[in-house]
Amino acid sequence: MNYKDYYKILGVSKDATAKDIKKAYRKLAAKHHPDKNPDDKAAEEKFKEINEANEVLSDKEKREKYDTLGSNWEAYQNTGDDWRDYANQAKQRQSGGNSYSYQGDPSGFYGQGAQGGEDFSSFFETFFGAGGRGARGQQAAYSGGDTQAEMPITLLEAYEGSKRTFEIHNEKLRITIKKGAYDGQQLKIKGKGQKGVQGGNRGDLYIILKVQQDPRFQRRGDDLIYNASVDLYTAILGGKTDIPTLTGMVKVTVPKGSETGKILRLKGKGMPKYSKPTSHGDLLVKLNVNLPKKLIKEEQELFEKLQGLRDPQTVDTN
């Protein structure tokens, strides 16, 4: 019977943390899950092997026993003592201590009813016994893998909130998108991932929101940015201009002497705050002054007159 290197199966080091083991297991289980590989016997066997490795390495006591006996586990077949005592005696022999021999029933090592099972290998059954297969005792239950799916939404949907109906794993689901939702946000739907095996729990479904760009606005947190073009005369003399928001058009006052790059802040006209949807960010209106590219003769003459009036030696610029 060949020794199984559970660390190698999961692709982790022997000093891997419980978090490392869980992460590696989920990744491999999702890759080789029977739902993703129908009628693939090799993938099915690999999936069982991955779950067997996780059964041992995710259980503190099983992992301690596995690490202590290691590849020398077969030497224990001639003993029946508790495996910790056996391990201690082995250390004494290595350090020149008294020799130790035990003749008796080895069931203390094999466990109760150690026979091969359909789900775990004969190595596992011999090492831990059939009783080591978790609470079910007879067959191990494998949890299903988590599923991720992207859902595109418009900026307006993120602003107003929305309800979506979609189908995944041949099941129709309905999800509520709250006001202020943001790009990359994950929504968890518990128990709607891949199905488990042998009665195991279903995994979870994670919906990743992808907020599509709106050609009018840029989003920065809860604030929106809008680039507004204003003509030269409005910028110099001041005036009104129409600005779009996600709830309609509003008139905004442009102050006299406004320059390109000047920002007008419209309080509360941005996105709802996700944690407090009754509060909103701001709409930042960034002005871009359009200069006339071609002047008619009368305009040219008027600008020349204005230029004369703006003699820096006679005009107070304060």
Tab-separated table of C-alpha atoms in Angstrom:
chain	number	residue	atom	x	y	z
A	1	MET	CA	0.000	0.000	0.000
A	2	ASN	CA	1.596	3.268	-1.102
A	3	TYR	CA	2.049	6.201	1.271
A	4	LYS	CA	-0.026	9.246	0.320
A	5	ASP	CA	1.567	12.681	0.565
A	6	TYR	CA	-1.459	14.812	1.409
A	7	TYR	CA	0.581	18.008	1.392
A	8	LYS	CA	1.708	17.331	-2.156
A	9	ILE	CA	-1.863	16.533	-3.237
A	10	LEU	CA	-3.056	19.960	-2.052
A	11	GLY	CA	0.112	21.679	-3.240
A	12	VAL	CA	1.009	23.149	0.164
A	13	SER	CA	4.089	22.973	2.387
A	14	LYS	CA	4.201	20.962	5.620
A	15	ASP	CA	4.140	24.161	7.663
A	16	ALA	CA	1.034	25.449	5.854
A	17	THR	CA	-1.521	27.201	8.034
A	18	ALA	CA	-5.152	26.128	8.298
A	19	LYS	CA	-6.014	29.132	6.119
A	20	ASP	CA	-3.500	28.043	3.443
A	21	ILE	CA	-4.933	24.523	3.423
A	22	LYS	CA	-8.523	25.761	3.166
A	23	LYS	CA	-7.636	28.082	0.284
A	24	ALA	CA	-5.766	25.356	-1.637
A	25	TYR	CA	-8.582	22.857	-1.061
A	26	ARG	CA	-11.304	25.211	-2.310
A	27	LYS	CA	-9.349	26.053	-5.442
A	28	LEU	CA	-8.626	22.414	-6.341
A	29	ALA	CA	-12.093	21.161	-5.360
A	30	ALA	CA	-13.711	23.761	-7.601
A	31	LYS	CA	-11.433	22.778	-10.497
A	32	HIS	CA	-12.054	19.029	-10.244
A	33	HIS	CA	-15.668	19.072	-8.996
A	34	PRO	CA	-17.850	16.438	-10.749
A	35	ASP	CA	-20.319	19.141	-11.822
A	36	LYS	CA	-17.573	20.778	-13.868
A	37	ASN	CA	-16.223	17.486	-15.209
A	38	PRO	CA	-19.193	15.238	-16.035
A	39	ASP	CA	-18.314	11.667	-17.071
A	40	ASP	CA	-14.624	12.304	-16.328
A	41	LYS	CA	-13.445	9.424	-14.115
A	42	ALA	CA	-9.956	10.891	-13.703
A	43	ALA	CA	-11.374	14.169	-12.405
A	44	GLU	CA	-13.718	12.255	-10.096
A	45	GLU	CA	-10.813	10.297	-8.592
A	46	LYS	CA	-8.763	13.465	-8.253
A	47	PHE	CA	-11.695	15.147	-6.503
A	48	LYS	CA	-11.911	12.266	-4.010
A	49	GLU	CA	-8.158	12.416	-3.419
A	50	ILE	CA	-8.321	16.182	-2.777
A	51	ASN	CA	-11.154	15.720	-0.277
A	52	GLU	CA	-9.280	12.912	1.461
A	53	ALA	CA	-6.221	15.142	1.850
A	54	ASN	CA	-8.387	17.946	3.195
A	55	GLU	CA	-10.133	15.557	5.604
A	56	VAL	CA	-6.765	14.860	7.226
A	57	LEU	CA	-4.954	18.190	7.043
A	58	SER	CA	-7.931	20.321	8.104
A	59	ASP	CA	-8.466	18.195	11.227
A	60	LYS	CA	-5.979	19.076	13.981
A	61	GLU	CA	-5.830	15.598	15.543
A	62	LYS	CA	-5.662	13.688	12.252
A	63	ARG	CA	-2.956	16.020	10.959
A	64	GLU	CA	-0.907	15.564	14.147
A	65	LYS	CA	-1.094	11.789	13.825
A	66	TYR	CA	-0.259	11.931	10.118
A	67	ASP	CA	2.701	14.255	10.697
A	68	THR	CA	4.005	12.215	13.649
A	69	LEU	CA	3.995	8.799	11.991
A	70	GLY	CA	4.698	10.031	8.478
A	71	SER	CA	6.006	7.594	5.895
A	72	ASN	CA	7.041	5.174	8.683
A	73	TRP	CA	3.414	4.474	9.492
A	74	GLU	CA	3.663	0.826	8.357
A	75	ALA	CA	6.088	0.071	11.182
A	76	TYR	CA	3.204	0.631	13.537
A	77	GLN	CA	1.323	-2.356	12.137
A	78	ASN	CA	3.222	-4.616	14.551
A	79	THR	CA	2.039	-2.631	17.591
A	80	GLY	CA	-1.313	-1.827	19.089
A	81	ASP	CA	-0.419	0.965	21.439
A	82	ASP	CA	-1.697	4.511	21.226
A	83	TRP	CA	0.044	6.193	18.324
A	84	ARG	CA	1.440	8.953	20.540
A	85	ASP	CA	3.097	6.356	22.803
A	86	TYR	CA	4.459	4.616	19.744
A	87	ALA	CA	5.899	7.863	18.466
A	88	ASN	CA	7.557	8.551	21.822
A	89	GLN	CA	9.082	5.057	21.897
A	90	ALA	CA	10.419	5.582	18.386
A	91	LYS	CA	12.150	8.753	19.550
A	92	GLN	CA	13.705	6.842	22.474
A	93	ARG	CA	15.077	4.196	20.128
A	94	GLN	CA	16.599	6.864	17.931
A	95	SER	CA	18.240	8.481	20.976
A	96	GLY	CA	19.651	5.186	22.319
A	97	GLY	CA	16.916	4.544	24.894
A	98	ASN	CA	15.452	1.204	25.910
A	99	SER	CA	14.100	-1.037	23.173
A	100	TYR	CA	10.373	-1.465	22.943
A	101	SER	CA	8.280	-4.287	21.580
A	102	TYR	CA	4.555	-4.899	21.672
A	103	GLN	CA	2.636	-7.946	20.545
A	104	GLY	CA	-1.107	-7.563	20.491
A	105	ASP	CA	-4.222	-6.406	18.716
A	106	PRO	CA	-3.340	-3.505	16.422
A	107	SER	CA	-6.932	-2.196	16.374
A	108	GLY	CA	-5.840	0.819	18.411
A	109	PHE	CA	-4.084	2.045	15.295
A	110	TYR	CA	-6.482	0.823	12.650
A	111	GLY	CA	-9.598	2.196	14.317
A	112	GLN	CA	-13.048	0.658	14.308
A	113	GLY	CA	-13.965	-1.533	11.380
A	114	ALA	CA	-10.980	-0.689	9.205
A	115	GLN	CA	-11.988	-1.717	5.739
A	116	GLY	CA	-11.798	-0.102	2.344
A	117	GLY	CA	-14.482	2.427	1.445
A	118	GLU	CA	-15.878	3.837	-1.743
A	119	ASP	CA	-14.763	7.395	-1.045
A	120	PHE	CA	-11.459	7.293	0.818
A	121	SER	CA	-8.430	5.232	-0.124
A	122	SER	CA	-7.305	2.047	1.623
A	123	PHE	CA	-4.339	4.074	2.912
A	124	PHE	CA	-6.723	6.415	4.724
A	125	GLU	CA	-8.836	3.528	6.038
A	126	THR	CA	-5.751	1.758	7.376
A	127	PHE	CA	-4.238	4.896	8.839
A	128	PHE	CA	-7.360	6.330	10.489
A	129	GLY	CA	-9.960	3.570	10.303
A	130	ALA	CA	-13.454	3.804	8.863
A	131	GLY	CA	-14.442	5.820	11.905
A	132	GLY	CA	-12.094	8.544	10.752
A	133	ARG	CA	-14.318	9.515	7.860
A	134	GLY	CA	-16.066	12.305	9.666
A	135	ALA	CA	-19.414	12.325	11.433
A	136	ARG	CA	-21.162	10.256	8.767
A	137	GLY	CA	-18.918	7.289	9.534
A	138	GLN	CA	-19.741	5.442	6.336
A	139	GLN	CA	-19.187	7.877	3.480
A	140	ALA	CA	-17.639	11.320	3.520
A	141	ALA	CA	-19.795	14.289	2.617
A	142	TYR	CA	-18.042	16.799	0.353
A	143	SER	CA	-19.145	20.403	0.291
A	144	GLY	CA	-19.760	21.925	-3.108
A	145	GLY	CA	-17.456	24.599	-4.447
A	146	ASP	CA	-18.261	28.294	-4.459
A	147	THR	CA	-19.362	29.894	-7.730
A	148	GLN	CA	-18.584	33.388	-9.003
A	149	ALA	CA	-20.561	35.232	-11.647
A	150	GLU	CA	-20.300	38.781	-12.991
A	151	MET	CA	-23.398	40.950	-13.340
A	152	PRO	CA	-23.211	44.175	-15.402
A	153	ILE	CA	-25.401	47.051	-14.207
A	154	THR	CA	-25.793	50.651	-15.362
A	155	LEU	CA	-24.759	53.662	-13.309
A	156	LEU	CA	-28.446	54.574	-13.059
A	157	GLU	CA	-29.225	51.142	-11.560
A	158	ALA	CA	-26.439	51.681	-9.049
A	159	TYR	CA	-27.980	55.074	-8.246
A	160	GLU	CA	-31.609	53.986	-7.929
A	161	GLY	CA	-31.123	50.388	-6.793
A	162	SER	CA	-32.670	47.518	-8.701
A	163	LYS	CA	-33.907	43.928	-8.636
A	164	ARG	CA	-32.550	41.356	-11.059
A	165	THR	CA	-33.741	37.859	-11.953
A	166	PHE	CA	-31.171	35.487	-13.447
A	167	GLU	CA	-30.564	31.777	-13.937
A	168	ILE	CA	-27.565	29.789	-12.717
A	169	HIS	CA	-27.151	26.021	-12.230
A	170	ASN	CA	-30.592	25.662	-13.891
A	171	GLU	CA	-32.167	27.611	-11.041
A	172	LYS	CA	-33.842	31.017	-11.237
A	173	LEU	CA	-32.720	33.467	-8.564
A	174	ARG	CA	-33.710	37.023	-7.699
A	175	ILE	CA	-31.256	39.504	-6.246
A	176	THR	CA	-31.660	42.999	-4.808
A	177	ILE	CA	-29.038	45.601	-5.717
A	178	LYS	CA	-29.020	48.359	-3.122
A	179	LYS	CA	-28.652	52.059	-3.859
A	180	GLY	CA	-25.032	53.163	-4.058
A	181	ALA	CA	-23.703	49.807	-5.295
A	182	TYR	CA	-20.151	50.084	-6.618
A	183	ASP	CA	-18.002	48.406	-9.258
A	184	GLY	CA	-16.394	45.149	-8.079
A	185	GLN	CA	-18.762	44.747	-5.142
A	186	GLN	CA	-19.442	41.127	-4.147
A	187	LEU	CA	-22.920	39.984	-3.169
A	188	LYS	CA	-23.045	36.605	-1.410
A	189	ILE	CA	-25.963	34.223	-1.857
A	190	LYS	CA	-25.495	31.433	0.654
A	191	GLY	CA	-26.071	27.852	-0.457
A	192	LYS	CA	-26.519	28.625	-4.158
A	193	GLY	CA	-23.111	27.487	-5.409
A	194	GLN	CA	-22.144	24.018	-6.642
A	195	LYS	CA	-23.961	21.026	-5.186
A	196	GLY	CA	-22.248	18.905	-2.549
A	197	VAL	CA	-21.494	15.193	-2.841
A	198	GLN	CA	-22.913	12.508	-0.555
A	199	GLY	CA	-25.236	14.994	1.123
A	200	GLY	CA	-22.608	17.682	1.590
A	201	ASN	CA	-23.643	21.313	1.791
A	202	ARG	CA	-23.872	23.422	-1.338
A	203	GLY	CA	-21.260	26.072	-1.855
A	204	ASP	CA	-22.042	29.769	-1.977
A	205	LEU	CA	-22.683	32.013	-4.967
A	206	TYR	CA	-20.803	35.302	-5.255
A	207	ILE	CA	-22.208	37.907	-7.637
A	208	ILE	CA	-19.599	40.487	-8.684
A	209	LEU	CA	-21.166	43.748	-9.826
A	210	LYS	CA	-19.652	45.443	-12.876
A	211	VAL	CA	-20.939	49.021	-13.058
A	212	GLN	CA	-20.816	50.115	-16.693
A	213	GLN	CA	-19.353	53.506	-17.510
A	214	ASP	CA	-21.773	56.336	-18.211
A	215	PRO	CA	-20.494	58.578	-21.048
A	216	ARG	CA	-21.550	61.683	-19.120
A	217	PHE	CA	-20.018	61.052	-15.721
A	218	GLN	CA	-16.937	59.805	-13.954
A	219	ARG	CA	-17.417	58.267	-10.533
A	220	ARG	CA	-15.047	58.919	-7.631
A	221	GLY	CA	-16.334	57.202	-4.527
A	222	ASP	CA	-19.757	58.702	-3.874
A	223	ASP	CA	-19.032	61.799	-5.996
A	224	LEU	CA	-19.720	62.216	-9.713
A	225	ILE	CA	-17.656	64.382	-12.062
A	226	TYR	CA	-19.101	66.084	-15.138
A	227	ASN	CA	-17.083	68.048	-17.712
A	228	ALA	CA	-19.134	71.081	-18.798
A	229	SER	CA	-18.338	73.224	-21.824
A	230	VAL	CA	-19.167	76.947	-21.520
A	231	ASP	CA	-18.717	79.642	-24.131
A	232	LEU	CA	-16.228	82.468	-23.725
A	233	TYR	CA	-18.856	85.124	-23.054
A	234	THR	CA	-20.564	83.156	-20.265
A	235	ALA	CA	-17.188	82.453	-18.691
A	236	ILE	CA	-16.244	86.156	-18.756
A	237	LEU	CA	-19.588	87.771	-17.973
A	238	GLY	CA	-21.145	84.978	-15.906
A	239	GLY	CA	-24.469	83.340	-16.646
A	240	LYS	CA	-26.501	80.151	-16.498
A	241	THR	CA	-25.812	76.768	-18.063
A	242	ASP	CA	-27.745	73.472	-18.091
A	243	ILE	CA	-26.057	70.523	-16.348
A	244	PRO	CA	-27.310	66.886	-16.451
A	245	THR	CA	-27.694	64.837	-13.278
A	246	LEU	CA	-28.918	61.276	-12.771
A	247	THR	CA	-32.349	62.695	-11.899
A	248	GLY	CA	-32.649	65.284	-14.692
A	249	MET	CA	-31.299	68.643	-15.863
A	250	VAL	CA	-30.505	71.500	-13.478
A	251	LYS	CA	-29.500	75.124	-14.131
A	252	VAL	CA	-26.174	76.158	-12.673
A	253	THR	CA	-24.804	79.665	-12.228
A	254	VAL	CA	-21.369	80.213	-13.779
A	255	PRO	CA	-19.535	82.985	-11.875
A	256	LYS	CA	-17.970	85.912	-13.759
A	257	GLY	CA	-14.377	85.384	-14.805
A	258	SER	CA	-14.508	81.568	-14.668
A	259	GLU	CA	-11.491	79.781	-16.120
A	260	THR	CA	-11.003	76.320	-17.597
A	261	GLY	CA	-10.575	73.845	-14.761
A	262	LYS	CA	-12.786	75.701	-12.291
A	263	ILE	CA	-14.972	73.280	-10.334
A	264	LEU	CA	-18.537	74.002	-9.258
A	265	ARG	CA	-19.780	71.688	-6.492
A	266	LEU	CA	-23.453	70.677	-6.526
A	267	LYS	CA	-24.103	69.323	-3.026
A	268	GLY	CA	-26.065	66.090	-2.768
A	269	LYS	CA	-26.238	65.487	-6.534
A	270	GLY	CA	-23.834	62.546	-6.516
A	271	MET	CA	-24.312	58.843	-5.697
A	272	PRO	CA	-26.208	57.550	-2.660
A	273	LYS	CA	-23.916	56.324	0.117
A	274	TYR	CA	-24.198	52.521	0.206
A	275	SER	CA	-24.257	52.328	3.999
A	276	LYS	CA	-26.606	55.347	4.291
A	277	PRO	CA	-28.635	55.712	1.070
A	278	THR	CA	-30.484	58.795	2.316
A	279	SER	CA	-27.167	60.683	2.085
A	280	HIS	CA	-25.516	61.473	-1.236
A	281	GLY	CA	-22.148	62.498	-2.539
A	282	ASP	CA	-21.701	65.624	-4.671
A	283	LEU	CA	-21.675	66.371	-8.396
A	284	LEU	CA	-18.463	68.162	-9.350
A	285	VAL	CA	-18.890	70.271	-12.490
A	286	LYS	CA	-15.535	70.920	-14.131
A	287	LEU	CA	-15.670	73.886	-16.527
A	288	ASN	CA	-14.016	73.900	-19.933
A	289	VAL	CA	-14.068	77.343	-21.598
A	290	ASN	CA	-14.523	77.089	-25.364
A	291	LEU	CA	-12.559	79.747	-27.244
A	292	PRO	CA	-13.872	80.751	-30.691
A	293	LYS	CA	-11.647	79.222	-33.365
A	294	LYS	CA	-12.548	81.735	-36.072
A	295	LEU	CA	-13.683	85.348	-35.639
A	296	ILE	CA	-15.717	87.389	-38.098
A	297	LYS	CA	-14.427	90.873	-38.969
A	298	GLU	CA	-16.667	92.694	-36.472
A	299	GLU	CA	-15.604	90.359	-33.642
A	300	GLN	CA	-11.955	90.835	-34.516
A	301	GLU	CA	-12.362	94.621	-34.324
A	302	LEU	CA	-14.199	94.444	-31.000
A	303	PHE	CA	-11.553	92.213	-29.430
A	304	GLU	CA	-8.842	94.605	-30.592
A	305	LYS	CA	-10.706	97.457	-28.896
A	306	LEU	CA	-11.019	95.362	-25.723
A	307	GLN	CA	-7.332	94.625	-25.890
A	308	GLY	CA	-6.659	98.341	-25.850
A	309	LEU	CA	-8.878	98.800	-22.835
A	310	ARG	CA	-6.947	96.079	-21.023
A	311	ASP	CA	-3.622	97.933	-21.176
A	312	PRO	CA	-1.840	96.462	-18.144
A	313	GLN	CA	-0.494	99.912	-17.244
A	314	THR	CA	-3.976	101.458	-16.924
A	315	VAL	CA	-6.247	98.600	-15.789
A	316	ASP	CA	-6.479	97.608	-12.133
A	317	THR	CA	-6.510	93.801	-12.051
A	318	ASN	CA	-7.245	93.506	-8.335
